[in-house]
XYZ file of N, CA and C in Angstrom:
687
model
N 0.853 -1.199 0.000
C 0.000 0.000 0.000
C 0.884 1.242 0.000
N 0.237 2.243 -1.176
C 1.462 3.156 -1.070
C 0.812 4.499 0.373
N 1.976 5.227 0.831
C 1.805 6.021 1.773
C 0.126 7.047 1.306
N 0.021 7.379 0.165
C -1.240 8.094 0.138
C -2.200 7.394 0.213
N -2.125 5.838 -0.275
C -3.418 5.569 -0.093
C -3.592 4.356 1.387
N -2.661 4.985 2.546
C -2.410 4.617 3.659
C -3.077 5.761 4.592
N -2.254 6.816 4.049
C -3.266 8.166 4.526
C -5.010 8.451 4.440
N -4.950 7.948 2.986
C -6.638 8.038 2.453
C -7.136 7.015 3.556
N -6.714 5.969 4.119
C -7.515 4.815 4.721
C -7.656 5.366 5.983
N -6.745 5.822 6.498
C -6.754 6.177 8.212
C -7.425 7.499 7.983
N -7.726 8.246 7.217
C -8.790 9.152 7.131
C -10.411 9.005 6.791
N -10.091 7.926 6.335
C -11.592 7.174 5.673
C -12.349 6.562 7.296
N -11.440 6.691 8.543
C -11.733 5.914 9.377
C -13.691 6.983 9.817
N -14.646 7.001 10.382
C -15.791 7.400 11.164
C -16.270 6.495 12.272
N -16.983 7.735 13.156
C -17.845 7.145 14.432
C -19.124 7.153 13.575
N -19.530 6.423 13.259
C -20.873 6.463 12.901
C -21.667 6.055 13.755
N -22.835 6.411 13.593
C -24.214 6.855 15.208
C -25.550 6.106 14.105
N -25.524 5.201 13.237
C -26.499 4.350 13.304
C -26.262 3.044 12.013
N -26.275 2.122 12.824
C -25.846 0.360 12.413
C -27.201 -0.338 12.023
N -26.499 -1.303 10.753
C -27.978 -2.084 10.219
C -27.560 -3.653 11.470
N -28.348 -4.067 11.706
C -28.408 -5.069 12.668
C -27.641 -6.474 12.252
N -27.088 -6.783 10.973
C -26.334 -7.579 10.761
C -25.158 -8.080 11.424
N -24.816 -9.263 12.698
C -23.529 -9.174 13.030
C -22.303 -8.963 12.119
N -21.423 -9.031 12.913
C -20.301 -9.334 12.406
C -19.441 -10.613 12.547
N -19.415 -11.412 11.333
C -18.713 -12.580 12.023
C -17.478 -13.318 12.658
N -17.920 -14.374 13.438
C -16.909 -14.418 14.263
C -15.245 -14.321 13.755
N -14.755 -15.324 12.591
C -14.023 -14.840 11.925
C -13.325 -13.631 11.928
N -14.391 -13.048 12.096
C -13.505 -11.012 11.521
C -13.374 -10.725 12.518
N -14.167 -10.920 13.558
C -13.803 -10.136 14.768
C -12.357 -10.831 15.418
N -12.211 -12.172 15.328
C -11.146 -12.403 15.936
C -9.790 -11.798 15.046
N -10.017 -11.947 13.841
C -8.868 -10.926 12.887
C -8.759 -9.859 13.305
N -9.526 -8.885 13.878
C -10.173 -7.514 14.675
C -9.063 -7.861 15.609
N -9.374 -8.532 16.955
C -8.344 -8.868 17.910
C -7.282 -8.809 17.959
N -6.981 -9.901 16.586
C -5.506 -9.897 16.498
C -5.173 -8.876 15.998
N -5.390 -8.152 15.380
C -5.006 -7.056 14.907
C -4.632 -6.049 15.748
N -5.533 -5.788 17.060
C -5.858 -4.579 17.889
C -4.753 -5.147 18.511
N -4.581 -6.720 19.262
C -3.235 -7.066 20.191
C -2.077 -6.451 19.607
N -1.586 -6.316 18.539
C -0.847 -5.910 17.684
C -0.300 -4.680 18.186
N -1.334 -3.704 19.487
C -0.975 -2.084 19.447
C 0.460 -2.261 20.325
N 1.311 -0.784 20.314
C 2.450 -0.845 21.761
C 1.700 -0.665 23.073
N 2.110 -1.193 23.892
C 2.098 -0.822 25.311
C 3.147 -0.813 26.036
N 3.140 0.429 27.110
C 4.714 0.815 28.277
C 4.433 -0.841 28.322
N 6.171 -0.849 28.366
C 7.078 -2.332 29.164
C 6.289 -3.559 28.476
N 5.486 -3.500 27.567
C 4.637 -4.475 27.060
C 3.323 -5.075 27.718
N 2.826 -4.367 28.769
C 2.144 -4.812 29.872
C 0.696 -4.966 29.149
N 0.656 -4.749 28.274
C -0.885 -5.045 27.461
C -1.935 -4.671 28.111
N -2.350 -3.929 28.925
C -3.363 -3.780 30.315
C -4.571 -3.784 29.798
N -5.190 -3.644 28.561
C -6.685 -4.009 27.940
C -7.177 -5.401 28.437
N -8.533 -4.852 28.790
C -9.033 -6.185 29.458
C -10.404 -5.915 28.638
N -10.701 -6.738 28.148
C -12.159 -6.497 26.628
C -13.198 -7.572 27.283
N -14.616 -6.751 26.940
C -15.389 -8.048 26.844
C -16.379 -8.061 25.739
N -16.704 -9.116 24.866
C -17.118 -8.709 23.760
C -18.621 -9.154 23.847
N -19.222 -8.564 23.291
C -21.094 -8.941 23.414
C -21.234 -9.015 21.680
N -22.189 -9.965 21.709
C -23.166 -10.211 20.337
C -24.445 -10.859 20.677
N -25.472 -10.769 19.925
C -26.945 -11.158 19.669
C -27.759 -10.617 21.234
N -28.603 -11.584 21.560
C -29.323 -10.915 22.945
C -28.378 -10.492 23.973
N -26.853 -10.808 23.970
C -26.299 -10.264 24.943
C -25.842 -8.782 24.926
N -26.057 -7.988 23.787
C -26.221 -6.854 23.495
C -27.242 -6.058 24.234
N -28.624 -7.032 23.747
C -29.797 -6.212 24.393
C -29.493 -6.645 25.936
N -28.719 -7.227 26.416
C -29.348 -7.084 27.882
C -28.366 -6.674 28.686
N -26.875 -5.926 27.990
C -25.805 -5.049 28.722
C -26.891 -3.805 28.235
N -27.893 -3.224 27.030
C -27.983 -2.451 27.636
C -29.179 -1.976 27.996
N -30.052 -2.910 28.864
C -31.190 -2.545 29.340
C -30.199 -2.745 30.692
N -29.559 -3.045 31.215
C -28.468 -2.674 32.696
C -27.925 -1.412 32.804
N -27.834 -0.986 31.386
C -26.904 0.348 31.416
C -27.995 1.499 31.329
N -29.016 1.179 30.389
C -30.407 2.160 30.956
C -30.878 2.108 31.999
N -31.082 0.870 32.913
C -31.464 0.921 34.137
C -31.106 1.699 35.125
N -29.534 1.461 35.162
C -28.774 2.357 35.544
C -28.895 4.198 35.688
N -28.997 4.353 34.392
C -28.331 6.311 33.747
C -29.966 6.720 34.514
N -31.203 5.689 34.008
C -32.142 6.139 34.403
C -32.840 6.537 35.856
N -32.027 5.639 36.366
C -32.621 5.678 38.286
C -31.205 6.174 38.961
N -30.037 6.536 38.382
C -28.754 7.309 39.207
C -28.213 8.041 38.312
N -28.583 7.960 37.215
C -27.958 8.971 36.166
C -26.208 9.083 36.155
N -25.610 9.759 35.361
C -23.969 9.307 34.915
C -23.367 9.330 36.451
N -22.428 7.983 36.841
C -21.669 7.647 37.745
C -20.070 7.141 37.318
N -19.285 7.676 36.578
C -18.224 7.820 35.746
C -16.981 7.122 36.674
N -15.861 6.410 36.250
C -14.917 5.979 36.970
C -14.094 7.615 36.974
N -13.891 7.941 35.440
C -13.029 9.487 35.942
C -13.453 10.494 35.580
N -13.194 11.592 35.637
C -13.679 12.769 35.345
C -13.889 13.114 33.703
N -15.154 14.014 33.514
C -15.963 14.069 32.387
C -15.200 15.923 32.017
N -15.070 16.487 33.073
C -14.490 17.911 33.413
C -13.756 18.025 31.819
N -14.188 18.985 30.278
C -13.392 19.155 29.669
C -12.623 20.592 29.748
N -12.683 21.409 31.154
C -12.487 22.621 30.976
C -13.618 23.775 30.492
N -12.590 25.119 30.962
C -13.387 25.946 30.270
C -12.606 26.905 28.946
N -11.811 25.853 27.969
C -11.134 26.313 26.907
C -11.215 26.035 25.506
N -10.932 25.549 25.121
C -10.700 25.047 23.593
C -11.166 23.885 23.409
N -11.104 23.044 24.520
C -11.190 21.593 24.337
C -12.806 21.013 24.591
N -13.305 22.289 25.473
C -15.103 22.147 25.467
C -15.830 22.541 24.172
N -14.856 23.552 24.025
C -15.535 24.721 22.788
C -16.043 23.272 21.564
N -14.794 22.542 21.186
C -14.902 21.891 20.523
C -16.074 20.842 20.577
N -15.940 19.872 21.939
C -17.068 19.145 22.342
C -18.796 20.197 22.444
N -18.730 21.489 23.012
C -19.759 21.758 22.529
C -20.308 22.150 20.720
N -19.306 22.244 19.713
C -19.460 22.318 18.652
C -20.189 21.224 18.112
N -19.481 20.368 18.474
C -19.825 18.540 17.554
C -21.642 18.561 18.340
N -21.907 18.560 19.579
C -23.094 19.235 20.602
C -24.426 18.763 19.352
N -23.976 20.134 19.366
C -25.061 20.961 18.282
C -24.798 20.682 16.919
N -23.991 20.031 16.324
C -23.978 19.700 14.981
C -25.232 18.411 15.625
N -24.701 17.489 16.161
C -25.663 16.216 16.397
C -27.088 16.628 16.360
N -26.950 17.559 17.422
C -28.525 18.040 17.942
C -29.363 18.757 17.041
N -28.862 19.410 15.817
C -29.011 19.868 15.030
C -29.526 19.008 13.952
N -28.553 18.180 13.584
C -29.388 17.254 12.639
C -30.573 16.433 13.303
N -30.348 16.101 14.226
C -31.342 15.555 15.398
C -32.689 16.379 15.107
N -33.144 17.695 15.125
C -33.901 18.832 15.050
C -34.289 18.756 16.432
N -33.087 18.445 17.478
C -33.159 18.325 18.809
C -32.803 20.312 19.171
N -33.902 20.777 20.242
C -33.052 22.300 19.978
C -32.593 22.276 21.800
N -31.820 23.413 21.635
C -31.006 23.424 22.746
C -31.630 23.263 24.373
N -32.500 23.472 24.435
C -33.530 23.774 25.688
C -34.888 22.394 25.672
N -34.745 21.523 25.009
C -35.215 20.212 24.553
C -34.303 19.272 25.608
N -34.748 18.961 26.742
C -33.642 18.061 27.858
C -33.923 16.697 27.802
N -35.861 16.668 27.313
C -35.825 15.390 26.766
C -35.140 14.636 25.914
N -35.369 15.496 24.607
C -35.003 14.916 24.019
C -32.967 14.626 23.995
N -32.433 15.756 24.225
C -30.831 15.147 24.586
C -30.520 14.408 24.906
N -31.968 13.751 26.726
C -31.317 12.597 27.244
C -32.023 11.509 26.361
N -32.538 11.645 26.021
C -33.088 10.339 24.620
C -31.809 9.937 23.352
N -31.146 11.072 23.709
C -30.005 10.950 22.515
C -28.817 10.247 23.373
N -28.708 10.533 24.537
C -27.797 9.579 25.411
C -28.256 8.335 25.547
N -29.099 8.012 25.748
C -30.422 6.988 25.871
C -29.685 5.832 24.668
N -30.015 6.719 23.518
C -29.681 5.905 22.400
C -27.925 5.493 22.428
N -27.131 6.121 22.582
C -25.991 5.613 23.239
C -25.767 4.463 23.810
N -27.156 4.119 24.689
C -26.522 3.350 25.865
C -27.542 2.009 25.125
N -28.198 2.180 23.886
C -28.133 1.410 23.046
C -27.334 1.096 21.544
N -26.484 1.214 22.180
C -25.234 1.448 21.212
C -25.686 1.699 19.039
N -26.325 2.454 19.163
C -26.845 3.172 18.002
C -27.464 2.073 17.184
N -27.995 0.869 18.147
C -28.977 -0.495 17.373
C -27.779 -1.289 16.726
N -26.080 -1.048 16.903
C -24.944 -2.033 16.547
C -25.229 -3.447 17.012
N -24.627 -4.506 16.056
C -25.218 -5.605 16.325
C -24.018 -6.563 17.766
N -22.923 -5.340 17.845
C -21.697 -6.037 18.435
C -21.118 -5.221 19.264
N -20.921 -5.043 20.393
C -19.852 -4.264 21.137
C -19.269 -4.661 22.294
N -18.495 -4.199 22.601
C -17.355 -4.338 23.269
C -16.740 -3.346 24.167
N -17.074 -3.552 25.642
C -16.527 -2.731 27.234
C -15.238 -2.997 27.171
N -14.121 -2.620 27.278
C -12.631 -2.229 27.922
C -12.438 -1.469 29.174
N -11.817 -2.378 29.811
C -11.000 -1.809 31.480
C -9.982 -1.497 31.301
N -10.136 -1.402 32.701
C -8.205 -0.502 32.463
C -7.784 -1.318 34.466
N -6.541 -2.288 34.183
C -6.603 -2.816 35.482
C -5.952 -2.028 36.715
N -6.200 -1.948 38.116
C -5.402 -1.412 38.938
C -4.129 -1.710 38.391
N -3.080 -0.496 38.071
C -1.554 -0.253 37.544
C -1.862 1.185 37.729
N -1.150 1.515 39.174
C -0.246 2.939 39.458
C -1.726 3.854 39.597
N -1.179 4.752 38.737
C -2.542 6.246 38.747
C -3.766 6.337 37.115
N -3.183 4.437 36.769
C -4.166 4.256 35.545
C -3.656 4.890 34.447
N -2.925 6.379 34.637
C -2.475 7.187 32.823
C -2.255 6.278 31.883
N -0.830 5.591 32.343
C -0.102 4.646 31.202
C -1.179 3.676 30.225
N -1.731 2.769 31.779
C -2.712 1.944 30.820
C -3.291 2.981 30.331
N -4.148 3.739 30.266
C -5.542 4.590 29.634
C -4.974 4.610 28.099
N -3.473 5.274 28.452
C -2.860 5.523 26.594
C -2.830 4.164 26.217
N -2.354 3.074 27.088
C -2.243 1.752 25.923
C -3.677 1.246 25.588
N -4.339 1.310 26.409
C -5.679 1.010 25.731
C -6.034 2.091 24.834
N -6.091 3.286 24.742
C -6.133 4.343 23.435
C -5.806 3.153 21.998
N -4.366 2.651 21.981
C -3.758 2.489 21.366
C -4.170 1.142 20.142
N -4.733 0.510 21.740
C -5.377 -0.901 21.393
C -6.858 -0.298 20.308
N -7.341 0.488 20.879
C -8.893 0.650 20.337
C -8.303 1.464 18.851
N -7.656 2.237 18.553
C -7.423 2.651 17.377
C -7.186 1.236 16.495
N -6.572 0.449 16.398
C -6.351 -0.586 16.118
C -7.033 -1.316 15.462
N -8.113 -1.473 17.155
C -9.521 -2.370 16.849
C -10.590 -1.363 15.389
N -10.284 -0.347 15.785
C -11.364 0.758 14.777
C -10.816 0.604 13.181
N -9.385 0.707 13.016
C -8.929 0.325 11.671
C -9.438 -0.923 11.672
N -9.030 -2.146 11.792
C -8.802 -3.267 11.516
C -10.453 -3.122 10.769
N -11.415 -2.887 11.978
C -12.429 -3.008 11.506
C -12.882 -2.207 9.964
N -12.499 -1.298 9.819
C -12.511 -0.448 8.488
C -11.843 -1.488 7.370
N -10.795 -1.949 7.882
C -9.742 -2.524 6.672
C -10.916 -3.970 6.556
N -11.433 -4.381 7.028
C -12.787 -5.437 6.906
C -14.288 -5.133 6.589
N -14.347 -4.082 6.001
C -15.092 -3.248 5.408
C -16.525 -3.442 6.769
N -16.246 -2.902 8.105
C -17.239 -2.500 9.077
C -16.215 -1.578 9.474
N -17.026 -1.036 10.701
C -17.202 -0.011 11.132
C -17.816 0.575 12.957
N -16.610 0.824 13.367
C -16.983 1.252 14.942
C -16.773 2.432 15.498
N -17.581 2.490 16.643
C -17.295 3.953 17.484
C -17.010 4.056 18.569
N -15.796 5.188 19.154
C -15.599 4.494 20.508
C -16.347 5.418 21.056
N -16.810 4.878 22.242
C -18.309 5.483 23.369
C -17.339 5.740 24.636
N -17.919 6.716 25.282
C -17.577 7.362 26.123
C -18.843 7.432 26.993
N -19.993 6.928 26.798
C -21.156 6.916 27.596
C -21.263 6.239 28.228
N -20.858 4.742 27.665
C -21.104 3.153 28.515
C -20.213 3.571 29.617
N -18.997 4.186 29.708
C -17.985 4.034 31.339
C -18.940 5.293 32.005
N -20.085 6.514 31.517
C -20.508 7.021 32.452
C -21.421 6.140 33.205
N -22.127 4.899 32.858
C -22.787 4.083 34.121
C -21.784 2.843 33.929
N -20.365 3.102 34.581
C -19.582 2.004 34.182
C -19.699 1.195 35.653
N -20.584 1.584 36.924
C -20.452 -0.012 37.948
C -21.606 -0.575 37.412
N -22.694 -0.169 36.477
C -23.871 -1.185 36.135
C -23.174 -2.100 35.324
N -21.977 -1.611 34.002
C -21.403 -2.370 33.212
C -20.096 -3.282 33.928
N -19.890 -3.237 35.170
C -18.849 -4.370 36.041
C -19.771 -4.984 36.895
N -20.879 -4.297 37.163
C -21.982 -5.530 37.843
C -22.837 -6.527 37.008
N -22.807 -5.932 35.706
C -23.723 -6.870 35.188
C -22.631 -8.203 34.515
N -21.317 -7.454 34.876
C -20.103 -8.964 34.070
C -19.926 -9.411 35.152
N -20.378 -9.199 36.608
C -19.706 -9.535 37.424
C -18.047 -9.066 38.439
N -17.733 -7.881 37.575
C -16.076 -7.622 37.888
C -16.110 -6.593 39.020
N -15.281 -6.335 39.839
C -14.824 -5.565 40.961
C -14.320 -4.605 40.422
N -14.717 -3.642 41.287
C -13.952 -2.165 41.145
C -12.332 -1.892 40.891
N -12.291 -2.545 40.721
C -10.689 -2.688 40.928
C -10.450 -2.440 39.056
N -11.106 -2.910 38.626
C -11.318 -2.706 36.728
C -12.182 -1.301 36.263
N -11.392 -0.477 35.875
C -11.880 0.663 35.894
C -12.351 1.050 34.369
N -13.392 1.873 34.022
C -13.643 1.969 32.180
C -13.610 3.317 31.794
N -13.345 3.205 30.503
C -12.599 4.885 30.059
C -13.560 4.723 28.537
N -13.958 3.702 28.106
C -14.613 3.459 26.808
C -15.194 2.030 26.339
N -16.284 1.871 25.447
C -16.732 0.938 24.688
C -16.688 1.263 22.971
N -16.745 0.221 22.608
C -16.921 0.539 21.077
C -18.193 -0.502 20.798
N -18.841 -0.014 19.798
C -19.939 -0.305 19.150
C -19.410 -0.738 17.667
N -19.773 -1.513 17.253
C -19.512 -2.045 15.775
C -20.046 -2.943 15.146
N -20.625 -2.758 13.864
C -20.871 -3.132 12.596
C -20.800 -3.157 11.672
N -21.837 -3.289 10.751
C -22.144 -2.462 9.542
C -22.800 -1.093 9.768
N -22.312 0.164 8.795
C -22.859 1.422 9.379
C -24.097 1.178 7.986
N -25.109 2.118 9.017
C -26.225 2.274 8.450
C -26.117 3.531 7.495
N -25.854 3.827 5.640
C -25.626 4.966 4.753
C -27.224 5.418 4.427
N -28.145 4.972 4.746
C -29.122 5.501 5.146
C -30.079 6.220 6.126
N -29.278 6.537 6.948
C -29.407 6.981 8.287
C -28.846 8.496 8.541
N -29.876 9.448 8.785
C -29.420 10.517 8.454
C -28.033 10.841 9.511
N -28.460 10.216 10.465
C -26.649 10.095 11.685
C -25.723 9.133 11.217
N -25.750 8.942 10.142
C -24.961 7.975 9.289
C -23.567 8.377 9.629
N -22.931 9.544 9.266
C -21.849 10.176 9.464
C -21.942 11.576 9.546
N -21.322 11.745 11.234
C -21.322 13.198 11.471
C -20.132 13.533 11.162
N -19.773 14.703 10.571
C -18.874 15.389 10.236
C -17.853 16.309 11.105
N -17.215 15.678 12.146
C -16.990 16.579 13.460
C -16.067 17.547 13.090
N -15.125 17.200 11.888
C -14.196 18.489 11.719
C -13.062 17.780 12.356
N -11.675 18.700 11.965
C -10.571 18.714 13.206
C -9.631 20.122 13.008
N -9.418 20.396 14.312
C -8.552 21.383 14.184
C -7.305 21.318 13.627
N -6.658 23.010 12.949
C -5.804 22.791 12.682
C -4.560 22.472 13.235
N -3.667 22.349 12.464
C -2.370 21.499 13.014
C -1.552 22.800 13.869
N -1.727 23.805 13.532
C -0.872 24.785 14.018
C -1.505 25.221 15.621
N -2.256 24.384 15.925
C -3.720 24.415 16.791
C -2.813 23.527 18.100
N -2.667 22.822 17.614
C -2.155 21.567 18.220
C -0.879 21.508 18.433
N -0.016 21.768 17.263
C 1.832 21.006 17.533
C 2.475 22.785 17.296
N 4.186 22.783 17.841
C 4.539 23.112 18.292
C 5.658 23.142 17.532
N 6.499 23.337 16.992
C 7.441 22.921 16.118
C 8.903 23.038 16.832
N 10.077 22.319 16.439
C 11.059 23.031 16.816
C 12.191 21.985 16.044
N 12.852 23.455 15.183
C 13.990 22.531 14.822
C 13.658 22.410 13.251
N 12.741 22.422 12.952
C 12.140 21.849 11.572
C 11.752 23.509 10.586
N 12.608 24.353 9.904
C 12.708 25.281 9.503
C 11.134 25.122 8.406
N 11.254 24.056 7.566
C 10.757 23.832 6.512
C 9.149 23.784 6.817
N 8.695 23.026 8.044
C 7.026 22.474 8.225
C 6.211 23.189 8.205
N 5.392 23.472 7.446
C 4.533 24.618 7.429
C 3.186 23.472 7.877
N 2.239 24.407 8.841
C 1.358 23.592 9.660
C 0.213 24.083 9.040
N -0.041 25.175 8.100
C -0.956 25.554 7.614
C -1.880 25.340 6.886
């Protein structure tokens, strides 16, 4: 594969927010696996701990996880806090693009939490998958190697022509999602991914979140030539 059309692929990657109900088979997903084992981790310590759901075991992680949001509402292992800078601005941007196509309007609380709601039915995906992060130190290290692992899992799945999203909702009722596997606090969650086939008929088919620019982000030094523009 040449470098551009290496670039074109890891750009081709989306969260897409609605799946046709077709699994994915077992086959691919374990190619998925191997693939994602594949990421680095500090000292090699691999600290991803996965659990994977398909068919009714889908529907019934998340009638636990609605049960949950609905009678205690978000109970998060870490902080949700994005500031008051650049880094909210952004999360409230993407907000209102959703809510927008949604024809959800800002002062509509129903309907928002109906849009979390749908989250915690992982956008009707026929397959997903909770990740921990095990007691090690103050958790950072693992958090990045699991980052690392789930990028992985998200290509692989692209390069197998499906398609996943990583969720950040399932770890806000993440002791309903260690009570309903059974696991101790001691296994902490930072994300799930949802995956299938994406639904191209679905007007949340693909949101368009944007990204900032590079000159936004990096820092240069040393490199006369890089223009970030």
């Amino acid at each position: 594969m040449s470098s551009n059309t290496y670039s074109e692929f890891i750009r081709s990657r989306f969260s897409p927010r609605a799946f046709l109900p077709d699994p994915v088979p077992a086959e691919v997903i374990k190619q998925v696996l191997i693939d994602a084992q594949s990421a680095p981790s500090n000292s090699n310590t691999q600290p991803w701990i996965v659990h994977l759901f398909g068919g009714d075991e889908v529907t019934k992680l998340s009638e636990a996880l609605l049960k949950q949001f609905d009678s205690k509402g978000p109970t998060p292992d870490f902080t949700t806090d994005y500031g008051d800078g650049v880094h909210k601005k952004r999360s409230q941007e993407l907000g209102a693009k959703m809510y927008g196509m949604l024809g959800v309007e800002r002062d509509d609380k129903e309907g928002r939490i109906e849009f979390i709601r749908e989250n915690l039915r992982f956008f009707g995906a026929p397959n997903a998958a909770m990740l921990f992060i095990p007691a090690l130190g103050d958790r950072m290290r693992a958090a990045f190697d699991q980052g690392t692992f789930v990028e992985n899992f998200l290509l692989s799945l692209r390069a197998h022509g499906y398609d996943g999203i990583p969720q950040g909702m399932p770890s806000l009722v993440a002791p309903a999602v260690r009570e309903h596997l059974g696991l101790s606090d001691d296994y902490q969650m930072v994300t799930g991914i949802a995956f299938g086939k994406a639904d191209k008929d679905d007007h949340m088919y693909k949101v368009g979140p944007g990204r900032a620019p590079l000159s936004e982000m990096v820092t240069v030094h040393g490199i006369d030539d890089l223009d970030l523009d």
